[in-house]
GROMACS .gro file of C-alpha atoms in nm:
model
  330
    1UNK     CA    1  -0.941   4.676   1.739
    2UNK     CA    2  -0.899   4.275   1.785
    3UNK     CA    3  -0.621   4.221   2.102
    4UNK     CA    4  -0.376   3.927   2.061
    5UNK     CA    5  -0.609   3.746   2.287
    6UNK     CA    6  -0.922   3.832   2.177
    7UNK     CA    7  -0.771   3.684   1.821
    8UNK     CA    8  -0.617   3.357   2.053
    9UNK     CA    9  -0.959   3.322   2.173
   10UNK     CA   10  -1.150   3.368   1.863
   11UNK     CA   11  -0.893   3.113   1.663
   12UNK     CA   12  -1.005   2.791   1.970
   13UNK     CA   13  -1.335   2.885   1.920
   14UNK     CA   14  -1.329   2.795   1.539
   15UNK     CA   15  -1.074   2.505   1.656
   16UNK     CA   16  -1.289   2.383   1.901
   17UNK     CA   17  -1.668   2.432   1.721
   18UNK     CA   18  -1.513   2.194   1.470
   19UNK     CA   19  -1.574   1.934   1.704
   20UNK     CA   20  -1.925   2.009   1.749
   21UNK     CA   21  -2.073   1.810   1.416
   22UNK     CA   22  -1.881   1.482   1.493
   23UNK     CA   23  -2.022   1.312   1.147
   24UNK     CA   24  -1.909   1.600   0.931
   25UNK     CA   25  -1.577   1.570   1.086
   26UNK     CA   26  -1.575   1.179   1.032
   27UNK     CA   27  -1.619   1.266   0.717
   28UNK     CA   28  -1.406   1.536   0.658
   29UNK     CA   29  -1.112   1.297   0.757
   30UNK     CA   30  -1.184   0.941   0.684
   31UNK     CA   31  -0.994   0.866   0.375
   32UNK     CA   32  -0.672   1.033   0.493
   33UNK     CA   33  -0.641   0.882   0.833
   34UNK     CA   34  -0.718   0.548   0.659
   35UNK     CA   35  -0.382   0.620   0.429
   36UNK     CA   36  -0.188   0.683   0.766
   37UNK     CA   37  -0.322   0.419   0.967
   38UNK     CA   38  -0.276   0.198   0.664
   39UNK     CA   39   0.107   0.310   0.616
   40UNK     CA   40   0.160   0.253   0.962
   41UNK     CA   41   0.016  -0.070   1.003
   42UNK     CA   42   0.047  -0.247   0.604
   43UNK     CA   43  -0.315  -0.391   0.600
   44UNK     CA   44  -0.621  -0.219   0.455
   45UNK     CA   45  -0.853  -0.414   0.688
   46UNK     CA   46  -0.623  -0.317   1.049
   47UNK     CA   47  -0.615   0.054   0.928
   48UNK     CA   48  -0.997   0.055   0.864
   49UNK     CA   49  -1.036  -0.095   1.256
   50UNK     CA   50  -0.778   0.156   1.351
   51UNK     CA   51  -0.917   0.487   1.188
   52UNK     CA   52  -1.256   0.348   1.398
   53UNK     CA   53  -1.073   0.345   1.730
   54UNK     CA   54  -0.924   0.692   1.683
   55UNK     CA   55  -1.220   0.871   1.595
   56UNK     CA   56  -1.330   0.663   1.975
   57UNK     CA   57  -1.084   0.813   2.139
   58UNK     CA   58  -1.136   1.187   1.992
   59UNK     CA   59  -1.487   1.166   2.026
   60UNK     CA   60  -1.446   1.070   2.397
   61UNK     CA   61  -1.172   1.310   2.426
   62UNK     CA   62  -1.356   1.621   2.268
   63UNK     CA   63  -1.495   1.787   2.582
   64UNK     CA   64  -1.067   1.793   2.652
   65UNK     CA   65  -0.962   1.948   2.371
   66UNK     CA   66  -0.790   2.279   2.416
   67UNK     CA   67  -0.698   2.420   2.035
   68UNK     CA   68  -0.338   2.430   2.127
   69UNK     CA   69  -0.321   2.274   1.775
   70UNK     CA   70  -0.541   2.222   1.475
   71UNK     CA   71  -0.808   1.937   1.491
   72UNK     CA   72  -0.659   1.739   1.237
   73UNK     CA   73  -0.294   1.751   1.404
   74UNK     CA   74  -0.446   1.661   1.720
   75UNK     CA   75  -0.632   1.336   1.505
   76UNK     CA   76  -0.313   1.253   1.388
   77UNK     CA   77  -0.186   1.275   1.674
   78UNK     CA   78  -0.407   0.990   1.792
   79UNK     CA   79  -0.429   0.812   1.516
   80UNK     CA   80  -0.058   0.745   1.563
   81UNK     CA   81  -0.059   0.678   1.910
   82UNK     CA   82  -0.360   0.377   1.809
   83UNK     CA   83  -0.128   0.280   1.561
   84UNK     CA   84   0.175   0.230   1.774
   85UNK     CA   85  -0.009   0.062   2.055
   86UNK     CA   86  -0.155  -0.182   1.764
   87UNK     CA   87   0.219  -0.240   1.632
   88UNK     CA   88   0.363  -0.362   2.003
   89UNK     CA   89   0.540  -0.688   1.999
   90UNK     CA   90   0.397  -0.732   1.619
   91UNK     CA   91   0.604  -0.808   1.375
   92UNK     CA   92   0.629  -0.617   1.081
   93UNK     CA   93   0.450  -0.713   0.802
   94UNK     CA   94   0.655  -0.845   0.530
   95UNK     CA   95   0.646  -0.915   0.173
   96UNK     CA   96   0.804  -1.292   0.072
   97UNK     CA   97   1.179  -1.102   0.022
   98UNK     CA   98   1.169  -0.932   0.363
   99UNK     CA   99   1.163  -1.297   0.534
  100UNK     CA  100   1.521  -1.324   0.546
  101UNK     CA  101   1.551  -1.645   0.288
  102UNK     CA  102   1.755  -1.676   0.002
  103UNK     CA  103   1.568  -1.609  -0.363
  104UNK     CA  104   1.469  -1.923  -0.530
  105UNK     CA  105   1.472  -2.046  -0.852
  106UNK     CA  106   1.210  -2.085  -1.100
  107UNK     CA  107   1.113  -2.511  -1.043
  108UNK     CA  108   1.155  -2.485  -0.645
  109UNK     CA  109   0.871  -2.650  -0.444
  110UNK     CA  110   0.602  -2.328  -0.379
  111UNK     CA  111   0.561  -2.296  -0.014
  112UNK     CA  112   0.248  -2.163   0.116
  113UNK     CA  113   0.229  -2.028   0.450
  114UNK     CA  114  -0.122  -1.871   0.547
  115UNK     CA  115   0.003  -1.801   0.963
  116UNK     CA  116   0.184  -1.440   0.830
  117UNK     CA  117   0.030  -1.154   0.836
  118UNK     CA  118   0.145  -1.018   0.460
  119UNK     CA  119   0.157  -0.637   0.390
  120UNK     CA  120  -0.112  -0.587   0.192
  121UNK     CA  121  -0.192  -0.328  -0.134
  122UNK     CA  122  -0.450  -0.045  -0.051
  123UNK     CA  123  -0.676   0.088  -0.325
  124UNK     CA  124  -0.601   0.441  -0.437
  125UNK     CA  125  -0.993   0.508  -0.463
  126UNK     CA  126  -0.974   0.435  -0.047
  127UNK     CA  127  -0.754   0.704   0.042
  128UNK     CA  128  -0.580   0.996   0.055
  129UNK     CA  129  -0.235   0.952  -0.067
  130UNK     CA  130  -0.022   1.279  -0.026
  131UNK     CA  131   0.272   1.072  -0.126
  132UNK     CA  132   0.349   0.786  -0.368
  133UNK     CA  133   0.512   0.587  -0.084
  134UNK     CA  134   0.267   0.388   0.100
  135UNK     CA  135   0.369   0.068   0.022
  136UNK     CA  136   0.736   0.155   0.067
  137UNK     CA  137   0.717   0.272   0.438
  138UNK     CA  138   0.581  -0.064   0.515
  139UNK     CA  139   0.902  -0.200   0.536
  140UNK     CA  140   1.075   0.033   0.792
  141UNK     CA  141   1.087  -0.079   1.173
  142UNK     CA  142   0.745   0.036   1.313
  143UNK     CA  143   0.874   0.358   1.552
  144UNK     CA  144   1.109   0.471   1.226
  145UNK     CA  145   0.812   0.417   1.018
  146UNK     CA  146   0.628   0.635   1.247
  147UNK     CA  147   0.886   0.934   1.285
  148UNK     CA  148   0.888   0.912   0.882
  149UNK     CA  149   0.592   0.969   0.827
  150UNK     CA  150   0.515   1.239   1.069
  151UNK     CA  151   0.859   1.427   0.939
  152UNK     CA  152   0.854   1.364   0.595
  153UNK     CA  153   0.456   1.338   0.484
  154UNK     CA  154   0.326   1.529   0.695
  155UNK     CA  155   0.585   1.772   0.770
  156UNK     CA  156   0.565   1.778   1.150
  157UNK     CA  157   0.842   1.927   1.363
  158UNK     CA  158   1.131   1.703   1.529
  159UNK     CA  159   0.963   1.865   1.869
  160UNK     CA  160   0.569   1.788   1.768
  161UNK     CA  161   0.679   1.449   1.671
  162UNK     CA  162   0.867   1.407   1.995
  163UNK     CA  163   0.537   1.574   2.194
  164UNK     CA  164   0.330   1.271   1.992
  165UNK     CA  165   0.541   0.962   2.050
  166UNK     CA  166   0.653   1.065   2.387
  167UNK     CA  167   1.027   1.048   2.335
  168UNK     CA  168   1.306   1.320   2.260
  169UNK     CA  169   1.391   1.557   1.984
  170UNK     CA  170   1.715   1.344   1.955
  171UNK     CA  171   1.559   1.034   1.954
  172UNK     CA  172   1.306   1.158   1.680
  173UNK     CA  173   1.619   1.256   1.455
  174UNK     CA  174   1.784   0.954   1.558
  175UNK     CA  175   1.505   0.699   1.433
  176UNK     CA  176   1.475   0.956   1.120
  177UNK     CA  177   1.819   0.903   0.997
  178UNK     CA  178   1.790   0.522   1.055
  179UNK     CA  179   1.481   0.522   0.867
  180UNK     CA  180   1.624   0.712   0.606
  181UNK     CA  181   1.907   0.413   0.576
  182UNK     CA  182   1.654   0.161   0.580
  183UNK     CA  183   1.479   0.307   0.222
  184UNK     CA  184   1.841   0.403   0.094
  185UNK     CA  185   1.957   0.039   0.140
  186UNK     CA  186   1.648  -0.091  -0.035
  187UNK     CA  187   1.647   0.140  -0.302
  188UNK     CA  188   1.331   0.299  -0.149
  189UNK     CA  189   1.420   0.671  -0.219
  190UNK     CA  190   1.207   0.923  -0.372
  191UNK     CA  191   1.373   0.945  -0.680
  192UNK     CA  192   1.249   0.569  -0.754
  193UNK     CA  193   0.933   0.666  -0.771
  194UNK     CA  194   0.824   0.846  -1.137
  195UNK     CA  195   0.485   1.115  -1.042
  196UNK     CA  196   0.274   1.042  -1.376
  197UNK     CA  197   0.307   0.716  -1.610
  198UNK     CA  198   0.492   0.835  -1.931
  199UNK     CA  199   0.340   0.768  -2.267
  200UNK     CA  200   0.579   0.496  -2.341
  201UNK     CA  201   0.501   0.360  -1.972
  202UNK     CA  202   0.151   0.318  -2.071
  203UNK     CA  203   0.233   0.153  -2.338
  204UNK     CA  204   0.418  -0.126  -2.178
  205UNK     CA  205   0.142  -0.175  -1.927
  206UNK     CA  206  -0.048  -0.220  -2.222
  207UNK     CA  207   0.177  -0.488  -2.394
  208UNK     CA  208   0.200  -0.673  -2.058
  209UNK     CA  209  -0.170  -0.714  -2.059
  210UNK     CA  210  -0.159  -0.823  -2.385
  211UNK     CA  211   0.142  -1.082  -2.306
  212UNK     CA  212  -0.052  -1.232  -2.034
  213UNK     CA  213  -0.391  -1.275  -2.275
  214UNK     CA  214  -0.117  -1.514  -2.493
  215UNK     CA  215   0.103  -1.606  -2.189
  216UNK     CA  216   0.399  -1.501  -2.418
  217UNK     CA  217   0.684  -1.609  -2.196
  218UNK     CA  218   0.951  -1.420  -2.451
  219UNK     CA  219   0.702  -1.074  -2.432
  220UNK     CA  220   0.707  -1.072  -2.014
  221UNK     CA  221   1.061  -1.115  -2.022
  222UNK     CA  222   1.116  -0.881  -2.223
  223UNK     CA  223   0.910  -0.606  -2.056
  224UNK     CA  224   1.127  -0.695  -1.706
  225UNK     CA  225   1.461  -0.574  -1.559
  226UNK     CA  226   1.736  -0.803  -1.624
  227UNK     CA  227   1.735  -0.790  -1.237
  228UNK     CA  228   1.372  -0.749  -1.168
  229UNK     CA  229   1.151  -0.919  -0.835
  230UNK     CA  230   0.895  -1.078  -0.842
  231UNK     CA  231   0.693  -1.163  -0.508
  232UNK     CA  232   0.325  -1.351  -0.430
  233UNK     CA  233   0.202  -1.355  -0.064
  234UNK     CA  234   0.126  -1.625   0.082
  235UNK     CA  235   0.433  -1.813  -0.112
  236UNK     CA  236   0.734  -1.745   0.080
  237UNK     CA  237   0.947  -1.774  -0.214
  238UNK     CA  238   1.052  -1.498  -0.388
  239UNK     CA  239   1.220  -1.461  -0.738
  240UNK     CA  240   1.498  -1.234  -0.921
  241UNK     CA  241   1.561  -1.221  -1.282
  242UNK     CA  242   1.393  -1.161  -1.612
  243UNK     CA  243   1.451  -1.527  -1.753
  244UNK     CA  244   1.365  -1.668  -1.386
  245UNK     CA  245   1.020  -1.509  -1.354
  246UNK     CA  246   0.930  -1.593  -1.725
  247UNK     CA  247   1.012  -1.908  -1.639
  248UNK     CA  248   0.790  -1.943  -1.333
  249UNK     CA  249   0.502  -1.793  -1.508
  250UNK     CA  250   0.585  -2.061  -1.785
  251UNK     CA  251   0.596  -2.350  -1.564
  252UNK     CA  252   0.369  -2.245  -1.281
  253UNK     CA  253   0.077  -2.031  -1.341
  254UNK     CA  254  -0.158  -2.296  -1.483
  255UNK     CA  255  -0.345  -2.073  -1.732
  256UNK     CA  256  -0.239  -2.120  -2.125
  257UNK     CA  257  -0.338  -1.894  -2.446
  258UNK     CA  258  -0.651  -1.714  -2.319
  259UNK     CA  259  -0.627  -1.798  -2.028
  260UNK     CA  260  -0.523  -1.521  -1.813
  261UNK     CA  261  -0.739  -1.145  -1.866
  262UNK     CA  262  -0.588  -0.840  -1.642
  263UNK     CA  263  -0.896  -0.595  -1.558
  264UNK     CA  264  -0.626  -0.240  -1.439
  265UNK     CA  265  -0.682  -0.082  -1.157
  266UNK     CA  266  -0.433   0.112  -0.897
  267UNK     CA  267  -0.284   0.032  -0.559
  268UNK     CA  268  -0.039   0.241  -0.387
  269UNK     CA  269  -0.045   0.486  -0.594
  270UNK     CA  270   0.122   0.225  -0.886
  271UNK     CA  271  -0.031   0.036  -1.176
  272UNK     CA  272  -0.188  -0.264  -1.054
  273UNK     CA  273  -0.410  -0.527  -1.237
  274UNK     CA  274  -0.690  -0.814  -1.123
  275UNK     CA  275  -0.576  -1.131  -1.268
  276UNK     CA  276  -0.836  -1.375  -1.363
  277UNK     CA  277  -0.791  -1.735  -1.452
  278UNK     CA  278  -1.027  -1.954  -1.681
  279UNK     CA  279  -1.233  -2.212  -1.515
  280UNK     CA  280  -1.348  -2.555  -1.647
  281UNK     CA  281  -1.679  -2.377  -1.700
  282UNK     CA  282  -1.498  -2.137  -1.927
  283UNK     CA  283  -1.603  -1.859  -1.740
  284UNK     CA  284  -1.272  -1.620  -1.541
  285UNK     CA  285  -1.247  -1.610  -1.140
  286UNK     CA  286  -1.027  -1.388  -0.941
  287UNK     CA  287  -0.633  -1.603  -0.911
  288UNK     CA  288  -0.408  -1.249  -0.797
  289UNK     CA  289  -0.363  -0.880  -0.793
  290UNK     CA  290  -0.050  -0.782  -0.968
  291UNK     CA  291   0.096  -0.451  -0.836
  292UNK     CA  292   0.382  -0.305  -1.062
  293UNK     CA  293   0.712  -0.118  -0.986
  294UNK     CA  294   0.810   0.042  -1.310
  295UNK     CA  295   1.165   0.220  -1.363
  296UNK     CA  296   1.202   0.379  -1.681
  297UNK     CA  297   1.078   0.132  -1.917
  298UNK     CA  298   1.088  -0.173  -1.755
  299UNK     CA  299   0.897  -0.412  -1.526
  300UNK     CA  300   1.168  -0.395  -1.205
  301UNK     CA  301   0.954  -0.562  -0.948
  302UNK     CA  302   0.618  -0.731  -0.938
  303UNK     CA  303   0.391  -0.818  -0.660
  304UNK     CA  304   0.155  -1.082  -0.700
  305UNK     CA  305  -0.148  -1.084  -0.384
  306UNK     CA  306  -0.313  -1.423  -0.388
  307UNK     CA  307  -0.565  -1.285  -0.103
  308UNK     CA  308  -0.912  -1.288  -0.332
  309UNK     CA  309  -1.104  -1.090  -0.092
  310UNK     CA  310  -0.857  -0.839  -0.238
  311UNK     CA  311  -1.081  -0.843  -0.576
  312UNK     CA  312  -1.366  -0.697  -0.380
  313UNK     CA  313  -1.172  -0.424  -0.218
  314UNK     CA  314  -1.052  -0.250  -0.548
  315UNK     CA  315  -1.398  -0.344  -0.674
  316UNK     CA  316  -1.271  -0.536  -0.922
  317UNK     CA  317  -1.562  -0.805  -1.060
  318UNK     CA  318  -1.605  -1.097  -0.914
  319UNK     CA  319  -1.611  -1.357  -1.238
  320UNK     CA  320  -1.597  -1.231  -1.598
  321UNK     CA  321  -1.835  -1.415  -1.858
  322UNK     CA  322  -1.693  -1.737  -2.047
  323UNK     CA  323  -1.720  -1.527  -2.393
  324UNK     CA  324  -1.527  -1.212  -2.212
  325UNK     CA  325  -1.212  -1.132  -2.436
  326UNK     CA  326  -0.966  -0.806  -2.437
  327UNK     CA  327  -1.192  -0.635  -2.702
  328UNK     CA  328  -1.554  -0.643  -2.430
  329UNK     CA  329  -1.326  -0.490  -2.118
  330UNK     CA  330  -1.590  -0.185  -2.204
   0.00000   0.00000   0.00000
């Protein structure tokens, strides 16, 4: 016969012996604190620093752990706290519409501006993603983004989430129900996110591919929202409308007819392509990764990372062959 405590002890002994084979546990974990740390923080390369610094702190803090909760609560629980400490007196990073300026028009001067820290796409292949909302936490107030996550993705209690950011069950609700606003107001609820592409989804992804090769203007417009966004770190400006965007891709992106190959890949758990641009050697370098919003089946909002180490990170080529056409992508 086991007694309640002989079963309490036996259940910290597997809790604890967990600890024992740090690199397993490394391991074991990685990818998924890398998707928290990275929706906490909205850059690939911080979360990769920050995942480092909170398996630091657990390692140093092993001989102190207890098994009052599961090893991987009590990593989260750190993880978040390195997160936090990282976000203090930062400023959120923003895509070009979260600035606070006006949408501009398709002819405006671009303005580049290199000193913000941009929210960044994260490669699916990286991490873990238990929900298909990284990219859309990034915009909610760090300490909201925090209790969100911890509530809603990872389904902590108001009082565990209180016990990790050192504040009140009240204030945990409190910052919940602002955060909840904060998606609600930019049409950042769950319901705008579809689970699997559709058939006719892939489809369009296809066609827009396809539009780009021929940089037909009338093709992308047509595959938008009447009302649809289009962003491209580091230009500050930002862009609404179908006919607007077409004609900033008409007038401003400098490739012509065959030009302009998309290799796909996926970031944030939503389509996303490398764009490559034709050099005078007629060979294709690395000009932005597109990452696509789809609702229904339409285009409804389009952002366009001009960061090139970004082409590494989704390993993504680095050049494609002068002779390279839509047929050779295999």
């Amino acid at each position: 016969m086991t007694t309640g405590t002989g079963t309490m002890t036996t259940d910290i002994s597997d809790k604890t012996a967990e600890l024992d084979d740090f690199d397993s546990l490394t391991e074991r974990y990685q990818r998924e604190l890398l998707a928290h740390c990275y929706r906490m923080s909205g850059s690939v390369h911080e979360a990769e620093d920050l995942v480092q610094e909170t398996f630091l702190r657990a390692w140093k803090a092993s001989a102190d752990f207890q098994g009052r909760s599961s090893v991987r609560t009590w990593l989260y629980r750190i993880a978040t706290n390195v997160c936090l400490t990282n976000l203090e007196g930062r400023p959120r990073r923003p895509l070009p519409a979260g600035l606070g300026t006006s949408d501009q028009m398709a002819g405006d001067a671009l303005e580049e501006n290199n000193e913000i820290a941009w929210l960044e796409p994260v490669p699916d292949a990286a991490v873990v993603v238990a929900e298909r909302d990284s990219i859309r936490l990034a915009f909610v107030a760090a300490r909201q983004r925090a209790v969100l996550i911890l509530r809603d993705v990872l389904r902590w209690s108001a009082a565990e989430v209180a016990e990790a950011l050192e504040t009140t069950t009240a204030a945990v609700n409190s910052a919940l129900q602002r955060a909840h606003a904060t998606m609600q107001e930019r049409g950042l609820t769950e319901e705008t996110v579809e689970p699997e592409l559709s058939t006719e989804q892939q489809a369009l992804l296809e066609r827009y591919v396809e539009a780009f090769w021929a940089k037909d203007i009338d093709s992308i417009v047509s595959m938008l929202k009447a009302d649809a966004v289009w962003e491209m770190p580091p230009f500050v400006g930002w862009y609404v409308g179908d006919r607007n965007i077409g004609e900033l891709i008409n007038t401003q992106c400098p490739g012509g007819v065959h030009d302009m190959p998309m290799i796909a890949t996926t970031a944030n758990g939503q389509p996303a392509f490398g764009l490559y641009m034709r050099t005078r050697d007629g060979d294709f370098r690395p000009f932005h990764l597109q990452v696509l919003d789809l609702e229904g089946d339409r285009v409804k909002h389009v952002g366009a990372f001009f960061e090139k180490s970004l082409f590494a990170r989704f390993g993504l080529p680095e050049r494609l062959p002068a002779g390279w056409t839509p047929a050779t992508t295999d």
